[in-house]
C-alpha positions as a LaTeX table, in Angstrom:
\begin{tabular}{lrrr}
\hline
Residue & $x$ (\AA) & $y$ (\AA) & $z$ (\AA) \\
\hline
Met1 & 193.29 & 57.06 & $-70.16$ \\
Cys2 & 190.65 & 56.73 & $-67.45$ \\
Leu3 & 191.40 & 56.01 & $-63.79$ \\
Leu4 & 188.19 & 54.56 & $-62.34$ \\
Thr5 & 187.62 & 53.83 & $-58.66$ \\
Gly6 & 184.89 & 51.52 & $-57.42$ \\
Ala7 & 185.40 & 49.49 & $-60.56$ \\
Ala8 & 183.84 & 46.29 & $-59.20$ \\
Gly9 & 180.62 & 47.99 & $-58.16$ \\
Val10 & 177.42 & 48.28 & $-60.19$ \\
Leu11 & 178.46 & 51.57 & $-61.78$ \\
Gly12 & 182.13 & 50.71 & $-62.25$ \\
Ser13 & 181.38 & 47.38 & $-63.88$ \\
Glu14 & 178.86 & 48.97 & $-66.23$ \\
Phe15 & 181.36 & 51.68 & $-67.18$ \\
Cys16 & 184.01 & 49.07 & $-67.95$ \\
Arg17 & 181.64 & 46.98 & $-70.05$ \\
Arg18 & 180.35 & 49.94 & $-72.05$ \\
Tyr19 & 183.50 & 52.00 & $-72.54$ \\
Ala20 & 186.50 & 49.65 & $-72.42$ \\
Gly21 & 186.60 & 49.86 & $-76.21$ \\
Glu22 & 186.97 & 53.65 & $-76.09$ \\
Tyr23 & 189.26 & 54.12 & $-73.08$ \\
Asp24 & 192.25 & 52.45 & $-71.56$ \\
Ile25 & 190.92 & 51.95 & $-68.04$ \\
Val26 & 192.79 & 51.46 & $-64.80$ \\
Ala27 & 190.07 & 49.78 & $-62.74$ \\
Val28 & 190.64 & 50.35 & $-59.04$ \\
Cys29 & 189.13 & 47.80 & $-56.64$ \\
Arg30 & 189.44 & 47.15 & $-52.94$ \\
Thr31 & 188.63 & 43.42 & $-52.68$ \\
Arg32 & 187.12 & 42.09 & $-55.94$ \\
Ala33 & 187.75 & 42.79 & $-59.61$ \\
Pro34 & 185.16 & 43.80 & $-62.22$ \\
Val35 & 183.91 & 40.95 & $-64.39$ \\
Val36 & 185.51 & 42.21 & $-67.60$ \\
Pro37 & 188.58 & 41.18 & $-69.61$ \\
Ser38 & 191.72 & 42.43 & $-67.88$ \\
Gln39 & 195.26 & 41.30 & $-67.11$ \\
Leu40 & 193.60 & 39.04 & $-64.51$ \\
Glu41 & 191.00 & 37.40 & $-66.76$ \\
Thr42 & 190.70 & 36.56 & $-70.46$ \\
Tyr43 & 187.37 & 35.78 & $-72.06$ \\
Val44 & 187.44 & 33.01 & $-74.66$ \\
Asp45 & 184.66 & 31.89 & $-77.00$ \\
Pro46 & 184.51 & 28.09 & $-76.48$ \\
Leu47 & 183.38 & 27.67 & $-80.09$ \\
Asp48 & 186.28 & 29.76 & $-81.36$ \\
Pro49 & 189.15 & 29.66 & $-78.83$ \\
Ala50 & 191.38 & 31.75 & $-81.08$ \\
Asp51 & 188.90 & 34.63 & $-80.85$ \\
Gln52 & 189.86 & 36.18 & $-77.51$ \\
Glu53 & 188.45 & 39.51 & $-76.39$ \\
Ala54 & 191.24 & 42.05 & $-76.09$ \\
Ala55 & 191.65 & 43.57 & $-72.63$ \\
Ser56 & 191.78 & 47.35 & $-72.28$ \\
Val57 & 191.10 & 47.21 & $-68.54$ \\
Tyr58 & 194.01 & 47.02 & $-66.11$ \\
Thr59 & 192.89 & 46.10 & $-62.59$ \\
Val60 & 194.67 & 47.44 & $-59.50$ \\
Phe61 & 193.74 & 46.59 & $-55.91$ \\
Ala62 & 194.08 & 49.51 & $-53.51$ \\
Asp63 & 192.62 & 50.79 & $-50.25$ \\
Leu64 & 192.02 & 54.42 & $-51.14$ \\
Arg65 & 191.82 & 55.40 & $-47.48$ \\
Glu66 & 195.59 & 54.92 & $-47.20$ \\
Gln67 & 198.01 & 57.46 & $-48.66$ \\
Ala68 & 200.68 & 54.85 & $-49.41$ \\
Ala69 & 198.17 & 52.83 & $-51.45$ \\
Val70 & 197.11 & 55.91 & $-53.38$ \\
Asp71 & 200.72 & 56.84 & $-54.11$ \\
Arg72 & 201.36 & 53.36 & $-55.45$ \\
Leu73 & 198.16 & 53.40 & $-57.52$ \\
Val74 & 199.07 & 56.65 & $-59.26$ \\
Glu75 & 202.63 & 55.44 & $-59.86$ \\
Val76 & 201.35 & 52.19 & $-61.42$ \\
Ala77 & 198.86 & 54.01 & $-63.65$ \\
Leu78 & 201.44 & 56.48 & $-64.90$ \\
Ala79 & 204.09 & 53.79 & $-65.39$ \\
Arg80 & 201.73 & 51.71 & $-67.51$ \\
Phe81 & 199.99 & 54.40 & $-69.57$ \\
Gly82 & 202.09 & 57.54 & $-69.12$ \\
Arg83 & 199.06 & 59.75 & $-68.49$ \\
Val84 & 195.68 & 60.10 & $-66.79$ \\
Asp85 & 193.09 & 62.12 & $-68.70$ \\
Leu86 & 189.94 & 61.23 & $-66.77$ \\
Leu87 & 189.56 & 60.40 & $-63.08$ \\
Val88 & 186.19 & 58.96 & $-62.07$ \\
Asn89 & 185.70 & 58.82 & $-58.31$ \\
Ala90 & 182.97 & 56.18 & $-58.11$ \\
Ala91 & 184.09 & 54.22 & $-55.04$ \\
Ala92 & 181.61 & 54.65 & $-52.20$ \\
Tyr93 & 180.80 & 53.42 & $-48.72$ \\
Thr94 & 177.01 & 53.03 & $-48.44$ \\
Lys95 & 176.28 & 51.07 & $-45.27$ \\
Pro96 & 173.62 & 52.65 & $-42.97$ \\
Tyr97 & 173.78 & 52.54 & $-39.19$ \\
Ser98 & 171.21 & 50.15 & $-37.72$ \\
Gln99 & 169.80 & 52.14 & $-34.79$ \\
Thr100 & 169.00 & 55.82 & $-34.33$ \\
Met101 & 171.48 & 58.66 & $-34.26$ \\
Val102 & 171.39 & 58.82 & $-30.46$ \\
Asp103 & 171.91 & 55.11 & $-29.75$ \\
Gly104 & 175.50 & 54.96 & $-28.55$ \\
Asp105 & 178.38 & 55.79 & $-30.90$ \\
Ala106 & 177.19 & 53.77 & $-33.92$ \\
Ala107 & 176.11 & 56.80 & $-35.97$ \\
Leu108 & 179.36 & 58.66 & $-35.26$ \\
Ile109 & 181.47 & 55.69 & $-36.24$ \\
Asn110 & 179.32 & 55.27 & $-39.34$ \\
Leu111 & 179.80 & 58.94 & $-40.27$ \\
Asp112 & 183.57 & 58.61 & $-39.96$ \\
Glu113 & 183.58 & 55.56 & $-42.25$ \\
His114 & 181.49 & 57.36 & $-44.86$ \\
Leu115 & 183.64 & 60.49 & $-44.82$ \\
Arg116 & 186.89 & 58.53 & $-45.15$ \\
Thr117 & 185.76 & 56.74 & $-48.31$ \\
Asn118 & 183.30 & 59.17 & $-49.90$ \\
Val119 & 185.08 & 62.49 & $-49.27$ \\
Val120 & 188.67 & 62.11 & $-48.08$ \\
Ala121 & 189.61 & 59.36 & $-50.55$ \\
Pro122 & 188.47 & 61.27 & $-53.68$ \\
Met123 & 190.37 & 64.35 & $-52.51$ \\
Arg124 & 193.43 & 62.28 & $-51.62$ \\
Leu125 & 193.50 & 60.63 & $-55.05$ \\
Ala126 & 192.85 & 63.85 & $-56.98$ \\
Thr127 & 195.53 & 65.82 & $-55.14$ \\
Thr128 & 198.06 & 62.98 & $-55.40$ \\
Leu129 & 197.44 & 62.77 & $-59.13$ \\
Ala130 & 197.80 & 66.53 & $-59.38$ \\
His131 & 201.16 & 66.47 & $-57.58$ \\
Gln132 & 202.52 & 63.53 & $-59.55$ \\
Phe133 & 201.29 & 64.49 & $-63.02$ \\
Trp134 & 198.90 & 67.39 & $-63.63$ \\
Met135 & 200.21 & 70.45 & $-61.78$ \\
His136 & 203.01 & 71.41 & $-64.17$ \\
Arg137 & 201.25 & 70.39 & $-67.40$ \\
Ala138 & 198.58 & 73.08 & $-67.75$ \\
Ala139 & 198.90 & 73.38 & $-71.52$ \\
Asp140 & 198.73 & 69.60 & $-72.01$ \\
Asn141 & 195.82 & 69.33 & $-69.58$ \\
Leu142 & 193.83 & 71.86 & $-71.56$ \\
Ala143 & 194.76 & 70.32 & $-74.90$ \\
Asp144 & 193.76 & 66.83 & $-73.72$ \\
Asn145 & 190.64 & 68.09 & $-71.90$ \\
Arg146 & 191.67 & 66.41 & $-68.65$ \\
Asn147 & 189.03 & 66.23 & $-65.96$ \\
Ile148 & 187.59 & 64.64 & $-62.83$ \\
Val149 & 184.05 & 63.34 & $-62.39$ \\
Asn150 & 182.93 & 62.74 & $-58.82$ \\
Ile151 & 179.92 & 60.47 & $-58.28$ \\
Ser152 & 177.61 & 61.92 & $-55.66$ \\
Ala153 & 173.96 & 61.11 & $-54.87$ \\
Thr154 & 170.63 & 62.90 & $-54.46$ \\
Ala155 & 170.81 & 61.84 & $-50.80$ \\
Gly156 & 173.29 & 64.69 & $-50.38$ \\
Ser157 & 170.49 & 67.23 & $-50.80$ \\
Thr158 & 167.33 & 65.25 & $-49.92$ \\
Val159 & 166.22 & 63.68 & $-46.64$ \\
Tyr160 & 164.72 & 60.32 & $-47.56$ \\
Pro161 & 162.46 & 58.46 & $-45.08$ \\
Phe162 & 165.00 & 55.73 & $-44.36$ \\
Gln163 & 166.66 & 55.49 & $-40.96$ \\
Gly164 & 170.43 & 55.29 & $-40.83$ \\
Gln165 & 171.28 & 57.38 & $-43.91$ \\
Ala166 & 172.71 & 60.44 & $-42.16$ \\
Gly167 & 176.35 & 59.42 & $-42.58$ \\
Tyr168 & 175.96 & 58.59 & $-46.25$ \\
Ala169 & 173.92 & 61.74 & $-46.95$ \\
Ala170 & 176.37 & 63.98 & $-45.10$ \\
Ser171 & 179.29 & 62.50 & $-47.02$ \\
Lys172 & 177.61 & 63.14 & $-50.37$ \\
Ala173 & 176.73 & 66.70 & $-49.38$ \\
Ala174 & 180.38 & 67.20 & $-48.46$ \\
Leu175 & 181.48 & 65.70 & $-51.79$ \\
Asn176 & 179.25 & 68.19 & $-53.62$ \\
Ala177 & 180.92 & 71.08 & $-51.80$ \\
Leu178 & 184.36 & 69.59 & $-52.35$ \\
Thr179 & 183.70 & 69.31 & $-56.09$ \\
Gly180 & 182.97 & 73.02 & $-56.39$ \\
His181 & 186.09 & 74.03 & $-54.52$ \\
Met182 & 188.21 & 71.51 & $-56.38$ \\
Ala183 & 186.96 & 72.89 & $-59.70$ \\
Ala184 & 187.94 & 76.40 & $-58.64$ \\
Glu185 & 191.44 & 75.37 & $-57.56$ \\
Phe186 & 192.25 & 72.81 & $-60.27$ \\
Arg187 & 191.28 & 75.38 & $-62.92$ \\
Ser188 & 194.69 & 76.97 & $-62.36$ \\
Phe189 & 196.40 & 74.03 & $-64.08$ \\
Gly190 & 193.71 & 73.26 & $-66.63$ \\
Val191 & 191.85 & 70.32 & $-65.07$ \\
Arg192 & 188.05 & 70.41 & $-64.95$ \\
Val193 & 186.03 & 68.94 & $-62.06$ \\
Asn194 & 182.32 & 68.06 & $-62.15$ \\
Thr195 & 179.86 & 65.81 & $-60.36$ \\
Val196 & 177.12 & 63.40 & $-61.38$ \\
Val197 & 174.30 & 63.30 & $-58.82$ \\
Pro198 & 172.10 & 60.22 & $-59.34$ \\
Asn199 & 169.22 & 58.78 & $-57.40$ \\
Ala200 & 169.50 & 55.06 & $-56.59$ \\
Phe201 & 170.60 & 52.93 & $-59.53$ \\
Pro202 & 169.66 & 50.62 & $-61.13$ \\
Gly203 & 166.37 & 51.05 & $-59.25$ \\
Ala204 & 165.18 & 54.66 & $-59.56$ \\
Ile205 & 167.28 & 55.31 & $-62.67$ \\
Ser206 & 169.32 & 53.14 & $-65.01$ \\
Thr207 & 173.03 & 52.67 & $-64.46$ \\
Gly208 & 173.55 & 53.46 & $-68.14$ \\
Arg209 & 172.26 & 57.00 & $-67.59$ \\
Val210 & 174.94 & 57.54 & $-64.96$ \\
Thr211 & 177.74 & 56.27 & $-67.20$ \\
Asp212 & 176.42 & 58.43 & $-70.04$ \\
Ala213 & 176.56 & 61.49 & $-67.78$ \\
Ile214 & 180.20 & 60.74 & $-66.98$ \\
Ile215 & 180.99 & 60.62 & $-70.69$ \\
Gln216 & 179.03 & 63.83 & $-71.28$ \\
Phe217 & 181.27 & 65.65 & $-68.83$ \\
Asp218 & 184.42 & 64.05 & $-70.23$ \\
Arg219 & 183.59 & 65.13 & $-73.77$ \\
Gly220 & 182.38 & 68.59 & $-72.79$ \\
Lys221 & 184.04 & 71.70 & $-71.40$ \\
Ala222 & 182.08 & 72.35 & $-68.20$ \\
Thr223 & 183.69 & 72.66 & $-64.79$ \\
Gly224 & 182.12 & 73.10 & $-61.38$ \\
Ser225 & 178.85 & 71.71 & $-62.72$ \\
Ala226 & 176.48 & 68.92 & $-61.74$ \\
Ile227 & 174.21 & 66.59 & $-63.68$ \\
Val228 & 171.32 & 65.54 & $-61.44$ \\
Leu229 & 169.58 & 62.29 & $-62.38$ \\
Asp230 & 166.50 & 61.98 & $-60.18$ \\
Lys231 & 163.84 & 60.49 & $-62.49$ \\
\hline
\end{tabular}
């Protein structure tokens, strides 16, 4: 089973559309659901109403910045499916600040918002899932190849000529560092942790390449590694 955050975004929606037939997906959203069959929506062919597309996506609304919401999310996922084999941390805050870094407190406030969603939330969810399910199941984790894929960005290692990106870039650089340390610590109970590092999608690269990289990590054995998609 896959627990996917940011499920209503460009990447999350594409992942659900492409892989809902292969995974049971708990699609985590903050305000809007992905446009895929779920317990919230059923797709019906008007020419053949009896032919309804089966839903393998279960949508949950949660603010991942709040510990109580994360606790509830993990409890719901485990109650429904009994396991989590893949965690994809794709939720992201991406809003730039509008002025320069030295114009008042805007850039500092912006940095705090980026860190809360792009760094603290993935760690909060991963550690909560570890406490509630993974930590005492090392043999099962290894047998089921359980893993985490964090979605970073090339902005975490490249200074692009666009004003207002410092908060976003710093958060992605921090996520890269967090991934390496998480891989080292989660190894003790058999859970792998990797990161996909794309340039802007679907502009610079296709969204499909990002989803394919997630699947490559899920089906492989690597940990503490990164797939960079820059061209």
